[in-house]
PDB file of C-alpha atoms in Angstrom:
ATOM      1  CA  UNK E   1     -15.243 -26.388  -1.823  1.00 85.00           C
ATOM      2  CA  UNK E   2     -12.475 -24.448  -0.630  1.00 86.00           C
ATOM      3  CA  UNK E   3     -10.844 -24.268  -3.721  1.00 90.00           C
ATOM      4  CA  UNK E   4     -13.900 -22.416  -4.738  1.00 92.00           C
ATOM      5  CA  UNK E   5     -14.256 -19.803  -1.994  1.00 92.00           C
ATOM      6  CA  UNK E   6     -10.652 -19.376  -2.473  1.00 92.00           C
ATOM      7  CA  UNK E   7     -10.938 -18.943  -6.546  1.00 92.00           C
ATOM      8  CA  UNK E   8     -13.764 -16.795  -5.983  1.00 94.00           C
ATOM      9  CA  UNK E   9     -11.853 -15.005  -3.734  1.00 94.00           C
ATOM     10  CA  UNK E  10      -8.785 -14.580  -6.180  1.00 93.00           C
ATOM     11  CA  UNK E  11     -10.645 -13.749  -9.066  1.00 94.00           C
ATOM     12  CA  UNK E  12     -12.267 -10.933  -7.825  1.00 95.00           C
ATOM     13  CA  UNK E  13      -9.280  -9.453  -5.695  1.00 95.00           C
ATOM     14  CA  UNK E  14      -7.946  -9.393  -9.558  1.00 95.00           C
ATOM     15  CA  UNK E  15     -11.018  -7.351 -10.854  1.00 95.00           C
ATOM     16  CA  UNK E  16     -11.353  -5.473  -7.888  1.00 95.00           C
ATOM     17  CA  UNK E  17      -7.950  -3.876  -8.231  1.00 94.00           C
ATOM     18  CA  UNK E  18      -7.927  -3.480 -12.005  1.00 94.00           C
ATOM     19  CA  UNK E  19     -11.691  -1.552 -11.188  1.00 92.00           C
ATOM     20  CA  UNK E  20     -10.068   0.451  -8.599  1.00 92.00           C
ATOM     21  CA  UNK E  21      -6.698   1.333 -10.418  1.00 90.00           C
ATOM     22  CA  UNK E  22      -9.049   2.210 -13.973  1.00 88.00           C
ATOM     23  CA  UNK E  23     -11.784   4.613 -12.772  1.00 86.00           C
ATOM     24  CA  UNK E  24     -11.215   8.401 -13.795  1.00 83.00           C
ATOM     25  CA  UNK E  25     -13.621   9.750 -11.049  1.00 85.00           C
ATOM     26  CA  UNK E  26     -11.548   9.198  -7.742  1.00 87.00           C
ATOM     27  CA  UNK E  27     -14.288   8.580  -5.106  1.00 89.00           C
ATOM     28  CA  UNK E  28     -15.220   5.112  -7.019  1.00 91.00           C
ATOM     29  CA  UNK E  29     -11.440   4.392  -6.794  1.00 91.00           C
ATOM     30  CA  UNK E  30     -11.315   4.889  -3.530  1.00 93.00           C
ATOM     31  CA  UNK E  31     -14.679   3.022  -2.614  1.00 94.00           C
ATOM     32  CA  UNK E  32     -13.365  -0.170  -5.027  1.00 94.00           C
ATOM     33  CA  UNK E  33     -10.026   0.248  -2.644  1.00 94.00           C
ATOM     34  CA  UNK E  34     -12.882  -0.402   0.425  1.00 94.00           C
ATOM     35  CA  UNK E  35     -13.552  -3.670  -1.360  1.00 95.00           C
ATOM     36  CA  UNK E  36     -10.534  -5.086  -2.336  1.00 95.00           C
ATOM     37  CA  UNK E  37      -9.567  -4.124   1.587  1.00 94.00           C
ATOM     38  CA  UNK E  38     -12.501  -6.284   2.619  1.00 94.00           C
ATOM     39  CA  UNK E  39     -11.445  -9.639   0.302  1.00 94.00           C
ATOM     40  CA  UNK E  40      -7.913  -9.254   1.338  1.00 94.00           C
ATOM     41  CA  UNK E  41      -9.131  -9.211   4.836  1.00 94.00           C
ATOM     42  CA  UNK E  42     -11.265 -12.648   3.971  1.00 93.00           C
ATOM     43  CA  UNK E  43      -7.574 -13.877   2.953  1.00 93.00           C
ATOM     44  CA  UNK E  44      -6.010 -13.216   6.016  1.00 93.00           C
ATOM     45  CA  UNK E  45      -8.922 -15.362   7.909  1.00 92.00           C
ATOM     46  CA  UNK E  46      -7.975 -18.080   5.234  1.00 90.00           C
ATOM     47  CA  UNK E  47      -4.214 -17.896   6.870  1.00 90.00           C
ATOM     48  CA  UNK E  48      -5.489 -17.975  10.157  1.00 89.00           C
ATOM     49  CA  UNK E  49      -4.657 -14.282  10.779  1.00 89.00           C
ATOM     50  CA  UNK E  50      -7.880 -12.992  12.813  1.00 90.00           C
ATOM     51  CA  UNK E  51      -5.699 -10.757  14.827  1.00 92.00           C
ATOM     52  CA  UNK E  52      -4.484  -8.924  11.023  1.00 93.00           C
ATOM     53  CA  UNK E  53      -7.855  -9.203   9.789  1.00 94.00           C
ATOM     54  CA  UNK E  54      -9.365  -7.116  12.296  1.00 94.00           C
ATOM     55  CA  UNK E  55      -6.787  -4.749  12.060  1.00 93.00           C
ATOM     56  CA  UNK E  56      -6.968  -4.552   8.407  1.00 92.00           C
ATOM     57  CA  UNK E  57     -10.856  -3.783   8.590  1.00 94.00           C
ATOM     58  CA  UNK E  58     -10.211  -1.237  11.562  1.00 93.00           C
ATOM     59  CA  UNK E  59      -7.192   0.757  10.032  1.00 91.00           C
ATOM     60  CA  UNK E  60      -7.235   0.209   6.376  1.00 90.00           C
ATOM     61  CA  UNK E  61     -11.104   0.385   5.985  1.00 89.00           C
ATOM     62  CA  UNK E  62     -11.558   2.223   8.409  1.00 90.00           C
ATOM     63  CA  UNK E  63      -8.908   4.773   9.190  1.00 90.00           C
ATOM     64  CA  UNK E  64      -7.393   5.277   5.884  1.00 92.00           C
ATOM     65  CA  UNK E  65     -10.289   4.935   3.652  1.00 92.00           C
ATOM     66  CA  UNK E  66     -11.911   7.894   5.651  1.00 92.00           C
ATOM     67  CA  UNK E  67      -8.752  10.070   4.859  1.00 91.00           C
ATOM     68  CA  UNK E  68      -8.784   9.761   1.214  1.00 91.00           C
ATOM     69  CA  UNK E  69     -12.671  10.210   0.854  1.00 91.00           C
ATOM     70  CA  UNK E  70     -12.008  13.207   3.089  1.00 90.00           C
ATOM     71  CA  UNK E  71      -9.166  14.505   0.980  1.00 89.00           C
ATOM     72  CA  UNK E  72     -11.112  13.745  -2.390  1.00 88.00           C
ATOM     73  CA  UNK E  73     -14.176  15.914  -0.795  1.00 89.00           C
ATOM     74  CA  UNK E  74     -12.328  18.325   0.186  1.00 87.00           C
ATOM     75  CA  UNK E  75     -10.345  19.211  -3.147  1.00 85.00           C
ATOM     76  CA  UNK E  76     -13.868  18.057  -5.211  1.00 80.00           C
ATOM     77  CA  UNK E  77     -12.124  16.327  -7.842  1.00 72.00           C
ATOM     78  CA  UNK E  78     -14.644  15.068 -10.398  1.00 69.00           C
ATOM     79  CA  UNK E  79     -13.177  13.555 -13.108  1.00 65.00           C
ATOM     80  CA  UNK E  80      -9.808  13.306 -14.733  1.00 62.00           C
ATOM     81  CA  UNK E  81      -9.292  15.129 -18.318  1.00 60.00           C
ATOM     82  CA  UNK E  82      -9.752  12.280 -21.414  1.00 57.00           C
ATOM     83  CA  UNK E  83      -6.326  12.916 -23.060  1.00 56.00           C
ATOM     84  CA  UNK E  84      -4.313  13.910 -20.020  1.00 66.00           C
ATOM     85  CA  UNK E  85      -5.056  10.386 -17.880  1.00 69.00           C
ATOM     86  CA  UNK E  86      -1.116   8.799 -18.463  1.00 73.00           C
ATOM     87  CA  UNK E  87       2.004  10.146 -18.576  1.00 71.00           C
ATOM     88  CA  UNK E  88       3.367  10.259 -22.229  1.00 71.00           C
ATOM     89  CA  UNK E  89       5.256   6.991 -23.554  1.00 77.00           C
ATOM     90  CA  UNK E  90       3.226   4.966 -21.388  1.00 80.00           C
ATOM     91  CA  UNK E  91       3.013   1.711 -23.242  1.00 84.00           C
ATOM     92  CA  UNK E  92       6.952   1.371 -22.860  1.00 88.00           C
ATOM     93  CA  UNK E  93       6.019   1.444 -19.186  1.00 89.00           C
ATOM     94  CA  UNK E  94       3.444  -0.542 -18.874  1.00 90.00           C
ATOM     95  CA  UNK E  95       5.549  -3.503 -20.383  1.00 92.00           C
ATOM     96  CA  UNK E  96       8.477  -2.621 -17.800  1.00 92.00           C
ATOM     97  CA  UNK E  97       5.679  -3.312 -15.407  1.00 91.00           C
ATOM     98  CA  UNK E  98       4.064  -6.453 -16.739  1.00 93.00           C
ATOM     99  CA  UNK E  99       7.677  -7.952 -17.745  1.00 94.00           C
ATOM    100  CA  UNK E 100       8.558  -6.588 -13.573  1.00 93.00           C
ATOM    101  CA  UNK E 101       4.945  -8.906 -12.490  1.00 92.00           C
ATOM    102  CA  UNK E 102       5.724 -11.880 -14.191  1.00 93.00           C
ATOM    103  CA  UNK E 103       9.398 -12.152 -13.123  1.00 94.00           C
ATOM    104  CA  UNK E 104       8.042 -11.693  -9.922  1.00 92.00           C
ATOM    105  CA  UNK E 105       5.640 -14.116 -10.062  1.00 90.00           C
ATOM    106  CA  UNK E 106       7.398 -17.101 -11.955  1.00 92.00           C
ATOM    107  CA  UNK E 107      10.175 -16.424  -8.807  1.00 91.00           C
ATOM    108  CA  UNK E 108       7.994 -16.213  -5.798  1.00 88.00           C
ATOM    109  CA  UNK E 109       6.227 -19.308  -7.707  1.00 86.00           C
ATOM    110  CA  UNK E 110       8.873 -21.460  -7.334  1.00 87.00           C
ATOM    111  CA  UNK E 111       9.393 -20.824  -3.069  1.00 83.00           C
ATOM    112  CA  UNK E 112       9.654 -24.386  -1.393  1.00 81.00           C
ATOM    113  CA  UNK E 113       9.134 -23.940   2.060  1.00 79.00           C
ATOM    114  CA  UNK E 114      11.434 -26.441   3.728  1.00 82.00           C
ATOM    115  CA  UNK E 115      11.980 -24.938   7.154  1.00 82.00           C
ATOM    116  CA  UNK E 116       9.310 -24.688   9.626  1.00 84.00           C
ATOM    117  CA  UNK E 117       9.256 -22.478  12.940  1.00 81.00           C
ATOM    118  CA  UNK E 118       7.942 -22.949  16.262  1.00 83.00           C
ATOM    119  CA  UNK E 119       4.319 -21.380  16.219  1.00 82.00           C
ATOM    120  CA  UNK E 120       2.350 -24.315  14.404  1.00 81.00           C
ATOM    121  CA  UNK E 121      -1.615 -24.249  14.220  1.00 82.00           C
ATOM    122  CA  UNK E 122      -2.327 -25.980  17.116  1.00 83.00           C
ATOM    123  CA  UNK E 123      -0.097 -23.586  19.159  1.00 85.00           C
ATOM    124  CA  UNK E 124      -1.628 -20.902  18.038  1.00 84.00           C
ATOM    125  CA  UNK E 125      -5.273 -22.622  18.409  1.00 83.00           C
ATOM    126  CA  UNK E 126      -4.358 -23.461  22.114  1.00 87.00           C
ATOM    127  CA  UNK E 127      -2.905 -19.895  23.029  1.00 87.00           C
ATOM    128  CA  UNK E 128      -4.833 -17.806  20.738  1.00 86.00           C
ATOM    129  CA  UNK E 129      -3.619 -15.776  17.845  1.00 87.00           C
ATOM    130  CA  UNK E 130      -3.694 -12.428  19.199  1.00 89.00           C
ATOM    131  CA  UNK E 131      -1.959 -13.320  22.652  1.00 91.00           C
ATOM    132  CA  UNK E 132       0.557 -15.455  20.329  1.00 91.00           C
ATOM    133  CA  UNK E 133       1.438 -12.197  17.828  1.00 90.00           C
ATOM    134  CA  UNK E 134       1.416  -9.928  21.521  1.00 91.00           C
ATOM    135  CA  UNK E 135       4.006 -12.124  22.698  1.00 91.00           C
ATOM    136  CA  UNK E 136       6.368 -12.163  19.320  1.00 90.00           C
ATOM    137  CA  UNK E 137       5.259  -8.569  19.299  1.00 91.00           C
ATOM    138  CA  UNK E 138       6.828  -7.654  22.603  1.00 92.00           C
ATOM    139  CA  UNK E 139       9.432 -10.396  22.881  1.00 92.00           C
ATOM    140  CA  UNK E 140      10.897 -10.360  19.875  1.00 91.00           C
ATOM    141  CA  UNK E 141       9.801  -6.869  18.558  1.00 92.00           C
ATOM    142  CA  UNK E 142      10.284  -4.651  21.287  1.00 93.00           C
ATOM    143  CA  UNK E 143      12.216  -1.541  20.115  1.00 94.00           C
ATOM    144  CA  UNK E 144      11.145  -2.055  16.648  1.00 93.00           C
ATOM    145  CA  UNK E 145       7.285  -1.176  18.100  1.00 93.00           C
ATOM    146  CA  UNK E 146       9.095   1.900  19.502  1.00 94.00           C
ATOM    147  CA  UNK E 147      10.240   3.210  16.948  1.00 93.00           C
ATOM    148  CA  UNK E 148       6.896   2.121  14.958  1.00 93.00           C
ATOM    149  CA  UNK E 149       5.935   5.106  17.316  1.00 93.00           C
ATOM    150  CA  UNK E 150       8.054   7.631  16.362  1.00 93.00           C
ATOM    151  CA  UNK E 151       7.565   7.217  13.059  1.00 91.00           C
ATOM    152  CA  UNK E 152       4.037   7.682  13.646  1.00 91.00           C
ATOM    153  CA  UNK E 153       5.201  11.263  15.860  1.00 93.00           C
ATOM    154  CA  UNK E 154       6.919  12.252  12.515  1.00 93.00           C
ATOM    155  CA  UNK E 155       4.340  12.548   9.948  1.00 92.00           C
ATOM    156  CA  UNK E 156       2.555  14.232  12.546  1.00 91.00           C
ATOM    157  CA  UNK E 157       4.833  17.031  12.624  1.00 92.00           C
ATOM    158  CA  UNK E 158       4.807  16.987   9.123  1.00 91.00           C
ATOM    159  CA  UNK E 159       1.583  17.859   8.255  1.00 90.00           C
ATOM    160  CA  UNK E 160       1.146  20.545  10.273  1.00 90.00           C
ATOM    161  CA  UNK E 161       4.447  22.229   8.629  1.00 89.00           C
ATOM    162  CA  UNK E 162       2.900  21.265   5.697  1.00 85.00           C
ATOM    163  CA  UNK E 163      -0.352  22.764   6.611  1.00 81.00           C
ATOM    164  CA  UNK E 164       1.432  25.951   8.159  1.00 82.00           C
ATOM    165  CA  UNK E 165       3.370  26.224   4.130  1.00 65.00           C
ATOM    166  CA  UNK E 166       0.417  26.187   2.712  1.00 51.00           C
ATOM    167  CA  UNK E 167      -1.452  28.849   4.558  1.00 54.00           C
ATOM    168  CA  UNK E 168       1.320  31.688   4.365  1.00 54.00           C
TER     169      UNK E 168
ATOM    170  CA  UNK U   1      -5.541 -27.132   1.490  1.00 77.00           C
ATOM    171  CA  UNK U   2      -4.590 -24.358  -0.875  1.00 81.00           C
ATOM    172  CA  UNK U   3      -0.851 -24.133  -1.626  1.00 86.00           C
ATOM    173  CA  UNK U   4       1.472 -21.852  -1.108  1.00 88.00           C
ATOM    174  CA  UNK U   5       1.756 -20.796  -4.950  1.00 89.00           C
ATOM    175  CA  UNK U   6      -1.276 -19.472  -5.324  1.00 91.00           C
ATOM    176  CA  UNK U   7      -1.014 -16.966  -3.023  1.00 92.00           C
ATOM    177  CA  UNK U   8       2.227 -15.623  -3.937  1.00 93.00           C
ATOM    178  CA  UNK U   9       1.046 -15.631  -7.606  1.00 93.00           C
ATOM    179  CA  UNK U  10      -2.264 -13.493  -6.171  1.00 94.00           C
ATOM    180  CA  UNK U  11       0.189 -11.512  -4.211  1.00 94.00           C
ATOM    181  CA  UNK U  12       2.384 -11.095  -6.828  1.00 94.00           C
ATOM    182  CA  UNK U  13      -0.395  -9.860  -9.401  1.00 94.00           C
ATOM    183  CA  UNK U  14      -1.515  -7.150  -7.120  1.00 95.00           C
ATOM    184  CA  UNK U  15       1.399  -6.051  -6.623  1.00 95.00           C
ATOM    185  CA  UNK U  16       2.561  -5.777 -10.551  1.00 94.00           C
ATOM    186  CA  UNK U  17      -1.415  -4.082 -11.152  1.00 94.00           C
ATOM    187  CA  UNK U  18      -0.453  -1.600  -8.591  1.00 94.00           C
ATOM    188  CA  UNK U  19       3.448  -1.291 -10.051  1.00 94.00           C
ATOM    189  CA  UNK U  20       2.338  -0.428 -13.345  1.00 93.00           C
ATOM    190  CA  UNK U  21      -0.583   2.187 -11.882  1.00 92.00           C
ATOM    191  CA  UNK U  22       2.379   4.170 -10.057  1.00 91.00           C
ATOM    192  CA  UNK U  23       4.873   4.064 -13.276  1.00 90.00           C
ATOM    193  CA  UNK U  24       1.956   5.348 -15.721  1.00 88.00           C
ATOM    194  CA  UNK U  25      -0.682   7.770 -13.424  1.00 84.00           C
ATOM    195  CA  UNK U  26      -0.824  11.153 -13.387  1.00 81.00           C
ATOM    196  CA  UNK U  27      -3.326  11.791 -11.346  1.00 83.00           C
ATOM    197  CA  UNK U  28      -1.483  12.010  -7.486  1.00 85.00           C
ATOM    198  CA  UNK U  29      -5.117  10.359  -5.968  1.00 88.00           C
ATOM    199  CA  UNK U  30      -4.966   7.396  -8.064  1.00 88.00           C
ATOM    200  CA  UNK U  31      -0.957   7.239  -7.543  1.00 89.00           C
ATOM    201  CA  UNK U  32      -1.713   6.801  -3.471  1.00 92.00           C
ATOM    202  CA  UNK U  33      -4.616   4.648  -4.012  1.00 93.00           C
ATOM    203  CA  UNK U  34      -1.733   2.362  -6.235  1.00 93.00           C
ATOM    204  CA  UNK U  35       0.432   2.418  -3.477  1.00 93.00           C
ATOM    205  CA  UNK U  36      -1.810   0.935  -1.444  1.00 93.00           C
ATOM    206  CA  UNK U  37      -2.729  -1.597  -3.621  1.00 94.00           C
ATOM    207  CA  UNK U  38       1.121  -2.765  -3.853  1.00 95.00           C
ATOM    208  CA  UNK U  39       0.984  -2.671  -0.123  1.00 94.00           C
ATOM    209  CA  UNK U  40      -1.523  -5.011   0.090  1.00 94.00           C
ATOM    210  CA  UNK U  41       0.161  -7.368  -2.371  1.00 94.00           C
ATOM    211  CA  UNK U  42       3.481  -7.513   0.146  1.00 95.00           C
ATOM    212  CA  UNK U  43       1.103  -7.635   2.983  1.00 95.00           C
ATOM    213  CA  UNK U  44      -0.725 -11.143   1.564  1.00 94.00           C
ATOM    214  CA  UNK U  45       1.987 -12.470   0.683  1.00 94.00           C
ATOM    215  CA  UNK U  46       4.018 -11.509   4.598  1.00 94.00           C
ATOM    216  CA  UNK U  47       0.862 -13.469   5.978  1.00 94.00           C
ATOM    217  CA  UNK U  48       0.977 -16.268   3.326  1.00 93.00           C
ATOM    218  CA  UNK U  49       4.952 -17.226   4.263  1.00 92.00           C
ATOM    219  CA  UNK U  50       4.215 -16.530   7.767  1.00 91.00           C
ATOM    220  CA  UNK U  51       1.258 -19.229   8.059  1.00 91.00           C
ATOM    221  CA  UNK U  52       3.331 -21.914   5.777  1.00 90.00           C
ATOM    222  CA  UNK U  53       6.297 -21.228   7.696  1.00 90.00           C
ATOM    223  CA  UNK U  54       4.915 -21.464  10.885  1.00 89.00           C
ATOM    224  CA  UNK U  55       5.890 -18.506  12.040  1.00 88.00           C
ATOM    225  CA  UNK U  56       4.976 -15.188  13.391  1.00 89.00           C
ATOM    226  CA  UNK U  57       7.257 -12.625  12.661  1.00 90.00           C
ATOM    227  CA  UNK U  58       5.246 -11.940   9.152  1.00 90.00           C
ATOM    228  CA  UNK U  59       2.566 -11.422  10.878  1.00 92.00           C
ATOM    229  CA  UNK U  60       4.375  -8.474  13.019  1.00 93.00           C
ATOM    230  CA  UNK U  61       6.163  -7.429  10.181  1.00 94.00           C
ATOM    231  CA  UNK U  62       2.084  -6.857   8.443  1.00 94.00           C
ATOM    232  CA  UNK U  63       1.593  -4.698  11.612  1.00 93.00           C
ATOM    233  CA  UNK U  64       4.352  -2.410  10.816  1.00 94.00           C
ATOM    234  CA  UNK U  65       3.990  -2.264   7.506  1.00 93.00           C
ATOM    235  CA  UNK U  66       0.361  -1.059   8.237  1.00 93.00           C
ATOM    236  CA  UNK U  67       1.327   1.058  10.294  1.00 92.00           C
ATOM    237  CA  UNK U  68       3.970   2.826   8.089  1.00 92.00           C
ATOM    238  CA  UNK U  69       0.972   3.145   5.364  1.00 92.00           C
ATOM    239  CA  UNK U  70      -0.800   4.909   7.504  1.00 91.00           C
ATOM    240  CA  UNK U  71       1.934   7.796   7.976  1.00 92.00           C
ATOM    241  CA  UNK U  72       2.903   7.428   4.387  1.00 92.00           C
ATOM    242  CA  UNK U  73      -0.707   8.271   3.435  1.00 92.00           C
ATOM    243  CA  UNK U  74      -1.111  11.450   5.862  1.00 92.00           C
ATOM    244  CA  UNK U  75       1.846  13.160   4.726  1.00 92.00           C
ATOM    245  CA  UNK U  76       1.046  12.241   1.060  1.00 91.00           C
ATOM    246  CA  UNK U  77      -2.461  13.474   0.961  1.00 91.00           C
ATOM    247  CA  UNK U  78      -1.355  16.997   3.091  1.00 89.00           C
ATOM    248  CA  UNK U  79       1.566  17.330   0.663  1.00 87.00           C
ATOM    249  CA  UNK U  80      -1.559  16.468  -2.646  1.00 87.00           C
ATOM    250  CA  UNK U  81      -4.108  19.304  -0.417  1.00 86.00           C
ATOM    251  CA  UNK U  82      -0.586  21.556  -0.506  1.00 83.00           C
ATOM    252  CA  UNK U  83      -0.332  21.158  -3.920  1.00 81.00           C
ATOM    253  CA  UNK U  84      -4.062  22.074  -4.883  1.00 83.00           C
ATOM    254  CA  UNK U  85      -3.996  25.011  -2.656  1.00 80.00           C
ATOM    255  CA  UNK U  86      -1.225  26.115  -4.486  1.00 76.00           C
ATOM    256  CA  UNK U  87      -1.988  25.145  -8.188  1.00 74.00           C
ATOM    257  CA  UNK U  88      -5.389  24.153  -8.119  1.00 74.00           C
ATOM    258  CA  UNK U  89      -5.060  20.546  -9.593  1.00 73.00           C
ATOM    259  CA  UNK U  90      -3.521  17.090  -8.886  1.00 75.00           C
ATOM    260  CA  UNK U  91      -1.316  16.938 -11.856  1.00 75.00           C
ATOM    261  CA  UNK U  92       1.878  14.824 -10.715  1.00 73.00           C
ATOM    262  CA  UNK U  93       3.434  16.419 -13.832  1.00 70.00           C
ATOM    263  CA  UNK U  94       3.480  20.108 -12.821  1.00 69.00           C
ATOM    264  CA  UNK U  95       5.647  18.953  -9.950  1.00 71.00           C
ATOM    265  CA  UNK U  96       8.983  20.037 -11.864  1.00 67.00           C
ATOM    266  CA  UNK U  97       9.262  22.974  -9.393  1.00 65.00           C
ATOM    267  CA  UNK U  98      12.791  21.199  -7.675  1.00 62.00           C
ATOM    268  CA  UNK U  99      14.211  20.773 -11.303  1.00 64.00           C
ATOM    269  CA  UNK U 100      16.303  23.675 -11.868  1.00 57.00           C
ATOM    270  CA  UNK U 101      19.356  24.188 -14.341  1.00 54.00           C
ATOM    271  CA  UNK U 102      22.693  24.372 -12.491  1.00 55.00           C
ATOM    272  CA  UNK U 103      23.842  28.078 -12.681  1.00 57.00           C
ATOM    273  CA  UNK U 104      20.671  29.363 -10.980  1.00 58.00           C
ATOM    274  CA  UNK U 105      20.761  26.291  -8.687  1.00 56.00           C
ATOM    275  CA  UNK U 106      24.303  27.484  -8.087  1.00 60.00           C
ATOM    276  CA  UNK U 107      23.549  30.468  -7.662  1.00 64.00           C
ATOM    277  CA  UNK U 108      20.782  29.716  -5.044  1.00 61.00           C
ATOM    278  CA  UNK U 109      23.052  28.232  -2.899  1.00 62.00           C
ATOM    279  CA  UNK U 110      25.154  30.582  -2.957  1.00 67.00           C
ATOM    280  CA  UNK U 111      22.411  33.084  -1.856  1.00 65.00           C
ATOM    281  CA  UNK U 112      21.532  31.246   0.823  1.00 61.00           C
ATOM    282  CA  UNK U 113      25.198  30.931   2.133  1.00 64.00           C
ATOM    283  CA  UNK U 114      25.893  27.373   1.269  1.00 60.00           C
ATOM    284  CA  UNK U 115      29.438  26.933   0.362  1.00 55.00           C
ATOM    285  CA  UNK U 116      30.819  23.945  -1.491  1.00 48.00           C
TER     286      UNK U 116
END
């Protein structure tokens, strides 16, 4: 049974992205992207990741989704041109990128996980995932989360100098 | 319980769909929306290791990885809303405007005082 859910849940992450990396008008690409968002957030329940699930929904689906259907309104971008869709000698580079997958694949296929850390599944179940992640988070993780913030300050200041370019 | 393969094969498959979407797009839309896809990809497989290895630190590193994609994705669809204002479409071809021969690029810097 959970081999099902799980195959279900593979297969269609598989035809959700090729949908959402094949359609010419961009708002279905984007609204396939909401979906594929959703399964992978199904995944992370799988893993026992509530904590990244919820944030997934919030911020992918919800933060990031909203900005490209706002920037695909705004510019009104209906469909791509036929003949002008791929850059020229794109079958060489396709087969860069499938040889690329399946090297990739065959290598993270043959990862034996022999060492084990600290937080096993009943830790987590008795402390609770979020307050277990909080407490790598801030223990562990401490000026890397600062400076998570500044890099959030940064494209900040960005777009408005971007914004300011483009108005003069 | 599901092993650890499969999910770095699934990971590993989004990731290549979304690889090969950024080497052959044109379209600057569909090259964000691929970026996110291969995101993803990194992301399942982060939480994938970090629940066989029994350990958290994937977990954190999916937070900042998140979090980066959300800055990435500002400043890339200002700079693609730039670009329209300016040129009035989302070609990722027309952007040759940095690709200069050397003399004039020489030149340039000279103009603008740069010695070398």
């Amino acid at each position: 049974m959970l081999y099902l859910i799980f195959g279900y849940f593979a297969l269609s992450i598989i035809g959700i992205t090729l949908m959402a990396l094949s359609r010419r008008n961009p708002i279905h690409a984007v609204l396939w992207l909401l979906l594929l968002f959703m399964h992978i957030a199904v995944l992370y329940l799988f893993l026992n990741a509530e904590f990244l699930a919820a944030v997934q929904i919030i911020v992918y689906a919800g933060a990031i989704l909203v900005m490209f259907l706002f920037t695909v309104f705004l510019l009104g971008v209906r469909e791509m041109p036929r003949e002008e869709r791929f850059t020229n000698l794109w079958q060489g580079r396709v087969a860069v990128g499938l040889a690329m997958m399946a090297v990739l694949a065959l290598t993270l296929s043959k990862i034996m996980p022999t060492w084990k850390g600290q937080y096993s599944i009943e830790y987590i179940e008795r402390v609770g995932h979020t307050k277990a992640v909080g407490s790598v988070l801030f223990n562990e993780f401490a000026f890397p989360f600062f400076l998570i913030g500044v890099i959030l300050l940064i494209p900040m200041i960005a777009v408005v100098a971007i914004a300011w370019r483009g108005r003069s | 319980m599901i092993s650890l393969e499969l999910y770095l094969i699934l990971a590993a498959t989004v990731f290549g769909m979304g690889l090969i979407s950024v080497l052959i797009n044109r379209n600057l839309i569909l090259l964000l929306i691929s970026l996110e896809v291969m995101l993803s990809g990194v992301n399942l497989a982060l939480v994938a290791l970090s629940h066989y290895l029994q350990d958290l630190r994937g977990q954190v590193l999916v937070l900042f990885t998140i979090a980066v994609a959300a800055g990435s994705v500002a400043v890339g669809l200002s700079l693609l809303v730039g670009n329209f204002s300016l040129r009035g479409n989302i070609d990722l071809s027309d952007l040759s405007e940095l690709k200069e021969d050397l003399p004039e690029r020489s030149d340039f810097l000279a103009s603008r005082g740069v010695k070398r």
